Short mmCIF file of N, CA and C in Angstrom, two decimals:
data_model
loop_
_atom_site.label_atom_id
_atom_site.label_comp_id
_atom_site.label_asym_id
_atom_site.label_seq_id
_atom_site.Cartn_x
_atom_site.Cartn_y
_atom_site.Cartn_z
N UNK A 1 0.12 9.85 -13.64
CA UNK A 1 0.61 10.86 -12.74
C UNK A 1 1.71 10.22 -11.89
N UNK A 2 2.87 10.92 -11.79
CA UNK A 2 3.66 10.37 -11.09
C UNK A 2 3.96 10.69 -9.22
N UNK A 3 3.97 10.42 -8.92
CA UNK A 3 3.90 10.91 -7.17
C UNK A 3 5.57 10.40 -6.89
N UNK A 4 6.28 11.34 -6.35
CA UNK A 4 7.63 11.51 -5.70
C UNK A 4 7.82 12.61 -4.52
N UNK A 5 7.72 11.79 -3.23
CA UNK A 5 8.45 12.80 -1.70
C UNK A 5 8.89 11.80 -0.94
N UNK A 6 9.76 11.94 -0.57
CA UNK A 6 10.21 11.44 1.08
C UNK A 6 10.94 9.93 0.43
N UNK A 7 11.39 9.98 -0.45
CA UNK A 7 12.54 9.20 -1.15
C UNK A 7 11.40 7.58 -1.58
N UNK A 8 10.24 8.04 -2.06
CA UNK A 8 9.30 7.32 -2.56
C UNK A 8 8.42 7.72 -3.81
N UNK A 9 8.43 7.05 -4.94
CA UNK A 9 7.94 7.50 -5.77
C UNK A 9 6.76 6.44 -6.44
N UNK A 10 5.59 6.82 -6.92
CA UNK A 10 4.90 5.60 -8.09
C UNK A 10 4.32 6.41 -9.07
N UNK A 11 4.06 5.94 -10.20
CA UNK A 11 3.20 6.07 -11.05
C UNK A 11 1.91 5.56 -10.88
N UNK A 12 0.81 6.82 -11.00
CA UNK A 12 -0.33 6.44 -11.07
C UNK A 12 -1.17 6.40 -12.35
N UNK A 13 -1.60 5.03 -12.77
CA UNK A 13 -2.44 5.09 -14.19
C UNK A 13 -3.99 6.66 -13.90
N UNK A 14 -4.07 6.51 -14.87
CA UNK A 14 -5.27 7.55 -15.50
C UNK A 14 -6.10 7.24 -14.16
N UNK A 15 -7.17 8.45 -13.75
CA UNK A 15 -8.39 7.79 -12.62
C UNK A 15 -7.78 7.52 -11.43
N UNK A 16 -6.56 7.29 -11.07
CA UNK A 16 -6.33 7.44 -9.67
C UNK A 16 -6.21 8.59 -8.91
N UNK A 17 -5.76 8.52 -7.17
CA UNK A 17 -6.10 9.53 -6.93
C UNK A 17 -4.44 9.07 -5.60
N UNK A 18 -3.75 9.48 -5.54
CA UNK A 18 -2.54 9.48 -4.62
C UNK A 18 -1.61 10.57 -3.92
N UNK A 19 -1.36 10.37 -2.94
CA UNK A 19 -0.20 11.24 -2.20
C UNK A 19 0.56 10.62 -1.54
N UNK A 20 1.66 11.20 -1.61
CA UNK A 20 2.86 10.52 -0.48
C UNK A 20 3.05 11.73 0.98
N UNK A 21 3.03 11.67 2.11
CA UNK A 21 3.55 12.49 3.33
C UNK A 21 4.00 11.60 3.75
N UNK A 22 4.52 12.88 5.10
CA UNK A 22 5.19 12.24 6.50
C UNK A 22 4.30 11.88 7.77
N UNK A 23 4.66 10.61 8.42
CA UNK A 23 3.41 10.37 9.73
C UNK A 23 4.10 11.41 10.66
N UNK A 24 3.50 11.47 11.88
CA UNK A 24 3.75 12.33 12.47
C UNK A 24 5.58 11.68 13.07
N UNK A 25 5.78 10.60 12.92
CA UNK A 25 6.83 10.09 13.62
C UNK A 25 8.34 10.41 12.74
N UNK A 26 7.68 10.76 11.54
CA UNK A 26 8.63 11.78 10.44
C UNK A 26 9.19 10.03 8.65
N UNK A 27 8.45 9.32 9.33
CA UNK A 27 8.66 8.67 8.04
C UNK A 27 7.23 8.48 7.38
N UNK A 28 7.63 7.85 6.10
CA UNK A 28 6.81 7.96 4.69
C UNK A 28 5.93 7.16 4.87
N UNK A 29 4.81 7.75 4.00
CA UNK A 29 3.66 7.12 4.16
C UNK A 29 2.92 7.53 2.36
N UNK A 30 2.45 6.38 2.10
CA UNK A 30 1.54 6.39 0.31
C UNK A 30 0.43 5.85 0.52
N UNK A 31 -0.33 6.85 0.14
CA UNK A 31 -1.79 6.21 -0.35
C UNK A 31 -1.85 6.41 -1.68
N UNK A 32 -2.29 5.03 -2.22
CA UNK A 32 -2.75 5.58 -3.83
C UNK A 32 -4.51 4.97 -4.19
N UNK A 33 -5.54 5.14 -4.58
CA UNK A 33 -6.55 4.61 -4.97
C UNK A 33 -7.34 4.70 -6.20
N UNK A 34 -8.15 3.89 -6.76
CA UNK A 34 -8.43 3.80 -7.68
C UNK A 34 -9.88 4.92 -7.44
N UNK A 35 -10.41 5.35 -6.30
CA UNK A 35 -11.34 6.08 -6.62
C UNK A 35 -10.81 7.81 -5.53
N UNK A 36 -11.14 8.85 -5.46
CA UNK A 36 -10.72 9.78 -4.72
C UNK A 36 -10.84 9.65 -3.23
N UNK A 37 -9.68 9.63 -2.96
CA UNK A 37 -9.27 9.41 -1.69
C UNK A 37 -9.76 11.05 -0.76
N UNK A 38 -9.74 10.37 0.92
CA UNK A 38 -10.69 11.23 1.64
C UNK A 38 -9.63 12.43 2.35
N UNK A 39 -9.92 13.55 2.47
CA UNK A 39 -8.86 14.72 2.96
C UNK A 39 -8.01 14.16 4.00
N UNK A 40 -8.32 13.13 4.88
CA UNK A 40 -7.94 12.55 6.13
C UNK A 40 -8.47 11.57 6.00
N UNK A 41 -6.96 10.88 6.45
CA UNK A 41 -7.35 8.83 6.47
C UNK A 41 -5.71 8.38 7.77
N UNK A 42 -6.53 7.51 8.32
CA UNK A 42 -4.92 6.91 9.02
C UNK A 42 -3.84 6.48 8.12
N UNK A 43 -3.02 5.41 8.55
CA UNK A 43 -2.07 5.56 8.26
C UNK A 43 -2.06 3.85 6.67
N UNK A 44 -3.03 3.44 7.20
CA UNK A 44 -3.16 2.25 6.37
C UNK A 44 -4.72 2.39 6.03
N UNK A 45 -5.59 3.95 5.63
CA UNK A 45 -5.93 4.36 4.72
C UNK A 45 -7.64 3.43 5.26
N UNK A 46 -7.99 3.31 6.11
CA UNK A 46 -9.00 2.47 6.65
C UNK A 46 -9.93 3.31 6.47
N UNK A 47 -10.39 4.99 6.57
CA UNK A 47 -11.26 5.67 5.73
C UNK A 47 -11.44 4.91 4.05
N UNK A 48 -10.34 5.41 3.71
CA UNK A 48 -10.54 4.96 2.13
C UNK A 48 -11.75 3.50 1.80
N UNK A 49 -10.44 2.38 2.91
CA UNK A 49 -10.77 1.61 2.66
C UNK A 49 -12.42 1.02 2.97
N UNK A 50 -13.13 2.00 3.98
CA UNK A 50 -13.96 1.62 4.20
C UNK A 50 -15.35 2.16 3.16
N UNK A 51 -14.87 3.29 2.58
CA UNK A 51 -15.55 3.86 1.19
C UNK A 51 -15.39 3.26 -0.23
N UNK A 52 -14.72 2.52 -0.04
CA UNK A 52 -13.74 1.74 -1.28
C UNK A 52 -15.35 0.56 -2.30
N UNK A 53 -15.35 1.35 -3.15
CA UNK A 53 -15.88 0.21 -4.01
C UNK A 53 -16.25 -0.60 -4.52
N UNK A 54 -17.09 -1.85 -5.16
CA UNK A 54 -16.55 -3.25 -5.14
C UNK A 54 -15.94 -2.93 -6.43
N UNK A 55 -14.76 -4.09 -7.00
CA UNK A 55 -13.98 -3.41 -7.89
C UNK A 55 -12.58 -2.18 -7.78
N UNK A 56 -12.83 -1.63 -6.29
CA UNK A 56 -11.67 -0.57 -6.66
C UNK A 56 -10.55 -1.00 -5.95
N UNK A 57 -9.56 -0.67 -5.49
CA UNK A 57 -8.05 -0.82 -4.69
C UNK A 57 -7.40 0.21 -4.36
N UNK A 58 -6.93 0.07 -3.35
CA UNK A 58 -6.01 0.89 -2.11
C UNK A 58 -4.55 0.48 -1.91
N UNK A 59 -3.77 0.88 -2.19
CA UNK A 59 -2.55 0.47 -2.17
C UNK A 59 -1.54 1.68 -1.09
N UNK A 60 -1.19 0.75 0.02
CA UNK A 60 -0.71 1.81 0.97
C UNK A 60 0.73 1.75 1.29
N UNK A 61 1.70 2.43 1.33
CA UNK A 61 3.37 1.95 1.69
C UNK A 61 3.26 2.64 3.45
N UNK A 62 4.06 1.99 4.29
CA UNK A 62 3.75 2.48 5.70
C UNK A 62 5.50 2.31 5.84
N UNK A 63 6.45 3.46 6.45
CA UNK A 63 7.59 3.22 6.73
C UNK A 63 7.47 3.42 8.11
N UNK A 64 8.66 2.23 8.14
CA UNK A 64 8.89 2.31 9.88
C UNK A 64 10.21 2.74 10.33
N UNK A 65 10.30 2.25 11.65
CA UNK A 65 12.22 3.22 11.74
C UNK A 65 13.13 2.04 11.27
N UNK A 66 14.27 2.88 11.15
CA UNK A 66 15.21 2.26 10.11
C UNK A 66 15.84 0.68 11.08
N UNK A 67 15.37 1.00 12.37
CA UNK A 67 16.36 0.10 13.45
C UNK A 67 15.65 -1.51 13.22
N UNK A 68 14.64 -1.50 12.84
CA UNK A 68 13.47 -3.10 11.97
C UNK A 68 14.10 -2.92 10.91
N UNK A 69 14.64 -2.45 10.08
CA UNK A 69 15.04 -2.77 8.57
C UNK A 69 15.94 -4.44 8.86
N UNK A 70 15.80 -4.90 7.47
CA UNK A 70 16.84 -6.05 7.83
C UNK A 70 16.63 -7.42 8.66
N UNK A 71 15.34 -7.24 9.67
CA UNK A 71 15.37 -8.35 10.57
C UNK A 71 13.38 -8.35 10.72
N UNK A 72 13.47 -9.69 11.38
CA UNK A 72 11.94 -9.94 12.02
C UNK A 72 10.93 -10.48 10.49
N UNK A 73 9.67 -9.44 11.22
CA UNK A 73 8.89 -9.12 10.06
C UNK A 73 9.77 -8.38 8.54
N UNK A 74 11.02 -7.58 8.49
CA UNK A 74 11.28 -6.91 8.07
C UNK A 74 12.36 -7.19 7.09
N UNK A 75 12.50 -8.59 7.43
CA UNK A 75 13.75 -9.51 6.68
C UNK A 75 14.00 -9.43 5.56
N UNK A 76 12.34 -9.78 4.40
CA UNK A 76 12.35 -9.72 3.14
C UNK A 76 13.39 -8.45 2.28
N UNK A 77 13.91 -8.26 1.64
CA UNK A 77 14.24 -7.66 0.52
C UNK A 77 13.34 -7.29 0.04
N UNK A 78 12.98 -5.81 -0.10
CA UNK A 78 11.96 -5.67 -1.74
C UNK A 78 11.99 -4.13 -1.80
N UNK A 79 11.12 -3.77 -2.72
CA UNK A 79 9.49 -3.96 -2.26
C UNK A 79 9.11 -5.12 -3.19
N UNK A 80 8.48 -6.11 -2.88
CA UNK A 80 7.75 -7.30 -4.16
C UNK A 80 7.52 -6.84 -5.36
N UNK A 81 7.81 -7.34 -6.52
CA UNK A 81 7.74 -7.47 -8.24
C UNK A 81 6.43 -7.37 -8.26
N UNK A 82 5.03 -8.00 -8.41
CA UNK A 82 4.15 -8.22 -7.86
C UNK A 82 2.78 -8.74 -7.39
N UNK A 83 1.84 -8.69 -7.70
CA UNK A 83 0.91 -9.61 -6.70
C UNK A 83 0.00 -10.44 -7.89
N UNK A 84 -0.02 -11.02 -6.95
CA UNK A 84 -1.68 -12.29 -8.00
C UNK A 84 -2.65 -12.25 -7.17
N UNK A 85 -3.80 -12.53 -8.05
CA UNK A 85 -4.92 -13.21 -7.05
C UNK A 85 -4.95 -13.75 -6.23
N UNK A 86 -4.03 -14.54 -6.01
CA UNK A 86 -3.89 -15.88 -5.20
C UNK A 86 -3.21 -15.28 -3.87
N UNK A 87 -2.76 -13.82 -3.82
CA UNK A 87 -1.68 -13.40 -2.49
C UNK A 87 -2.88 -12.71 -1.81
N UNK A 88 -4.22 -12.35 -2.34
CA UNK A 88 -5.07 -11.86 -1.50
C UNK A 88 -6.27 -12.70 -0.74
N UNK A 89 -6.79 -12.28 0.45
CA UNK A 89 -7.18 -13.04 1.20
C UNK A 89 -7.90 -11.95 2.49
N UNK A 90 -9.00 -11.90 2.67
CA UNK A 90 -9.53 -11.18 3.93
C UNK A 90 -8.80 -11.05 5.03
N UNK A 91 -8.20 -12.93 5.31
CA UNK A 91 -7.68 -12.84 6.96
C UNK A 91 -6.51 -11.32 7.20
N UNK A 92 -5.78 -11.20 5.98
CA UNK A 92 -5.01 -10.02 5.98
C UNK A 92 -5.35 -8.81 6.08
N UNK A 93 -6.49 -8.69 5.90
CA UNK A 93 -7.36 -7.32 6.16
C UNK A 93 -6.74 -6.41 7.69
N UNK A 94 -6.65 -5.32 7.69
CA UNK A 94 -6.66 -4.33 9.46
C UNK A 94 -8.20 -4.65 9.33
N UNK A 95 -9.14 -4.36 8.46
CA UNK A 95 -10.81 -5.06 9.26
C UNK A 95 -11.17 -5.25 8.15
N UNK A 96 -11.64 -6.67 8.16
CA UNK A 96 -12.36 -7.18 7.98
C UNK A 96 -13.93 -6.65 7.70
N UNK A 97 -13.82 -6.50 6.48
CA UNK A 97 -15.08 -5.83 5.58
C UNK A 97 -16.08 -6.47 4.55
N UNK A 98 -17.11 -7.09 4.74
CA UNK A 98 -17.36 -7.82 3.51
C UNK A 98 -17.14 -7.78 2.36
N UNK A 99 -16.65 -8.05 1.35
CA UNK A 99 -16.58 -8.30 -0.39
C UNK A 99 -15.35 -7.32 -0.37
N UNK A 100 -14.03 -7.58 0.78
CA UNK A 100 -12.90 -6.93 0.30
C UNK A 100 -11.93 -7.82 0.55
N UNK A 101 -10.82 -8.10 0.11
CA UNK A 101 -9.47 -8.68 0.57
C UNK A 101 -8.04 -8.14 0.27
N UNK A 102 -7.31 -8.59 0.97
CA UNK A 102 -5.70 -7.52 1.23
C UNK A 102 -4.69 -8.56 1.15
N UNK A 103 -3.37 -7.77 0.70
CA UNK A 103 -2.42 -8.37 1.16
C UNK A 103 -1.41 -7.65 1.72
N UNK A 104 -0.51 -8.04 2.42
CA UNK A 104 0.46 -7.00 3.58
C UNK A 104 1.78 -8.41 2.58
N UNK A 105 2.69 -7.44 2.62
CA UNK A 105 4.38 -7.42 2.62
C UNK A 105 5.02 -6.48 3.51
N UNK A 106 5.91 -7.18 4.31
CA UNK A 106 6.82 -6.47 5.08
C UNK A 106 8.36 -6.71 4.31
N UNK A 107 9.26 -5.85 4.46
CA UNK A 107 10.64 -5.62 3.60
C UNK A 107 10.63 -4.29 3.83
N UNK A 108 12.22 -4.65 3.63
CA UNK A 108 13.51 -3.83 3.50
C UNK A 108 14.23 -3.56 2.90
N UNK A 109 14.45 -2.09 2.41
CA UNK A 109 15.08 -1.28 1.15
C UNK A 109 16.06 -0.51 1.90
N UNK A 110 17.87 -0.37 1.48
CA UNK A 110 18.56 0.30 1.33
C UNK A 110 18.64 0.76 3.06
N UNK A 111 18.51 0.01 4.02
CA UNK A 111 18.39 0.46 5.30
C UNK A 111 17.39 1.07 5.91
N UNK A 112 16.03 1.00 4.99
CA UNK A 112 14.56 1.46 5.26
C UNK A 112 13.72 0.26 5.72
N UNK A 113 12.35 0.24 6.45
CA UNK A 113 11.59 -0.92 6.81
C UNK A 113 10.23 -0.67 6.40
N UNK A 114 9.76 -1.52 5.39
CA UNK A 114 8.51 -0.91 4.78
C UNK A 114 7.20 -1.89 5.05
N UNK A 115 6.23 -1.76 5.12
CA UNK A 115 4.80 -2.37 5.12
C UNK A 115 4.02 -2.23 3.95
N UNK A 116 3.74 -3.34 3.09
CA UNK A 116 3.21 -2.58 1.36
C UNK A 116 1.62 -3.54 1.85
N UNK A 117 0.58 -2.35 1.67
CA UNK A 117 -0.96 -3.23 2.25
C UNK A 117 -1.32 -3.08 1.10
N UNK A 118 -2.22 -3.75 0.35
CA UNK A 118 -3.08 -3.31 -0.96
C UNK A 118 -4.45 -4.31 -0.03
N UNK A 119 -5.46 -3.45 -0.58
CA UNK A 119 -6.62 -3.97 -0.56
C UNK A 119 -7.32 -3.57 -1.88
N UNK A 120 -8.49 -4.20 -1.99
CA UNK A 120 -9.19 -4.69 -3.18
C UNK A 120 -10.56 -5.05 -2.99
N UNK A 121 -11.70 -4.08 -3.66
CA UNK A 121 -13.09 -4.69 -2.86
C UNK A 121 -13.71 -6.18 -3.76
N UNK A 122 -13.29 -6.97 -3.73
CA UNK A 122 -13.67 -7.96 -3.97
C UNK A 122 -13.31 -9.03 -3.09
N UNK A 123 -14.19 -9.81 -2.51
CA UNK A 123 -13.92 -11.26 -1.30
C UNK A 123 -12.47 -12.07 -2.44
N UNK A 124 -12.78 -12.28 -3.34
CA UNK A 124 -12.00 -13.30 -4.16
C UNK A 124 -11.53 -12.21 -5.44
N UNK A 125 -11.01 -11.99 -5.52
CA UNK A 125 -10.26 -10.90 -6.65
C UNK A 125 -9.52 -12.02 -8.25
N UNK A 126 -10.01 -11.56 -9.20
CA UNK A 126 -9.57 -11.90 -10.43
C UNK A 126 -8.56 -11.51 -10.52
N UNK A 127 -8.07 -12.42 -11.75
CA UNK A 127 -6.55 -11.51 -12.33
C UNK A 127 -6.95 -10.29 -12.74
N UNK A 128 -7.68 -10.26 -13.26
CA UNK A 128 -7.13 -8.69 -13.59
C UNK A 128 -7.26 -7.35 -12.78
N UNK A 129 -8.47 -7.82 -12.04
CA UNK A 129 -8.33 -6.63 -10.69
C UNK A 129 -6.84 -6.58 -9.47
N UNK A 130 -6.08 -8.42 -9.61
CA UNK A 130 -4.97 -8.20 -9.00
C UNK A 130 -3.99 -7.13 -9.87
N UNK A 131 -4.14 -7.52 -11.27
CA UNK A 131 -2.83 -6.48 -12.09
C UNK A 131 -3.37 -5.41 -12.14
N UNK A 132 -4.22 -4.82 -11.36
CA UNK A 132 -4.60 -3.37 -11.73
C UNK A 132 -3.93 -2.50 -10.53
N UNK A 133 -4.49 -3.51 -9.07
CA UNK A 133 -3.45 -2.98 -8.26
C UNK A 133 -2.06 -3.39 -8.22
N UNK A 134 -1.28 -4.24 -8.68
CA UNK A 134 0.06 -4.74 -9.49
C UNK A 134 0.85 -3.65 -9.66
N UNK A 135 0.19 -3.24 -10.81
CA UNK A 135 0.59 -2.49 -11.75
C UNK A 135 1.01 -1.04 -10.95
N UNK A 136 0.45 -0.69 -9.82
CA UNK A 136 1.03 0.20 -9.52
C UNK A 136 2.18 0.01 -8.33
N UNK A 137 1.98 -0.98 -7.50
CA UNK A 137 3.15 -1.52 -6.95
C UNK A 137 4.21 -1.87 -8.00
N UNK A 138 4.57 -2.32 -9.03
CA UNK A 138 5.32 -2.30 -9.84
C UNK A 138 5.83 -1.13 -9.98
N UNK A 139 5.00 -0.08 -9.75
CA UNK A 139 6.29 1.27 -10.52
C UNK A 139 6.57 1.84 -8.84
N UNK A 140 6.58 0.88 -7.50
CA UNK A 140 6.94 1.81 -6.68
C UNK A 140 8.56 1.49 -6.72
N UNK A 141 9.06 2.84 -6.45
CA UNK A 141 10.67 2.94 -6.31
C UNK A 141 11.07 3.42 -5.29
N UNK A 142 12.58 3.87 -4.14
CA UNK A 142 12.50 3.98 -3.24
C UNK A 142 14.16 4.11 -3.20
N UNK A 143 14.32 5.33 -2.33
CA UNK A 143 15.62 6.00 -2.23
C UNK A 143 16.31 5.51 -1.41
N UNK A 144 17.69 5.36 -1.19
CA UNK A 144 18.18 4.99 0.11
C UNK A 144 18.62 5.97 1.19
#
């Protein structure tokens, strides 16, 4: 399934469950998950994440205003190619949940400032549960 609004798009494999809106501050916001996501979740999906699986993943895009693009936290270029096992880690968690771990990228697209969170219910995540959530950061794209 493919998901495209607000100059953000991904492909979602079979079994996921995703939407893209606007926060109330008028920029983009993605949730995508591997199990059905809840009618209402903040903004980095901490419902989800707290219903989340062992085994499943949350992959969240958070835009900020355009005036952070380019600098700070916001320096990187991307959005990241993407993740391994090895980039996830609890301390990155918004909370700290037993048998889950996250990773946060901050970057900047085309004069945009983005936050890419994936979490993952596993403390220590395998390869292949990293390329499962990968795989969909890989097909995110992004308008200028």
């Amino acid at each position: 399934m493919k998901l495209d609004a607000h100059g953000v798009s991904l492909e979602l494999p079979a079994g996921w469950d995703g939407r893209i809106g606007r926060r109330p501050d008028g920029y983009a916001v993605a949730h995508a998950a591997t199990f059905p996501l809840p009618a209402e979740d903040g903004d980095f999906a901490t419902t989800a994440t707290a219903r989340m699986p062992a085994g499943g993943a949350v992959v969240v895009l958070v835009e900020y205003e355009p005036a952070l693009a380019g600098s700070g936290l916001f320096a990187p270029p991307g959005p990241p190619a993407r993740l391994a096992a090895a980039d996830f880690s609890s301390a990155t968690l918004l909370r700290r949940l037993p048998g889950q771990a996250g990773v946060q990228r901050f970057f900047s697209h085309a004069g945009r400032a983005f936050c890419l969170y994936v979490v993952v219910g596993a403390a220590r995540p395998d390869a292949a549960l990293a390329a499962r959530a990968s795989a969909v950061v890989e097909t995110l794209r992004l308008a200028g």
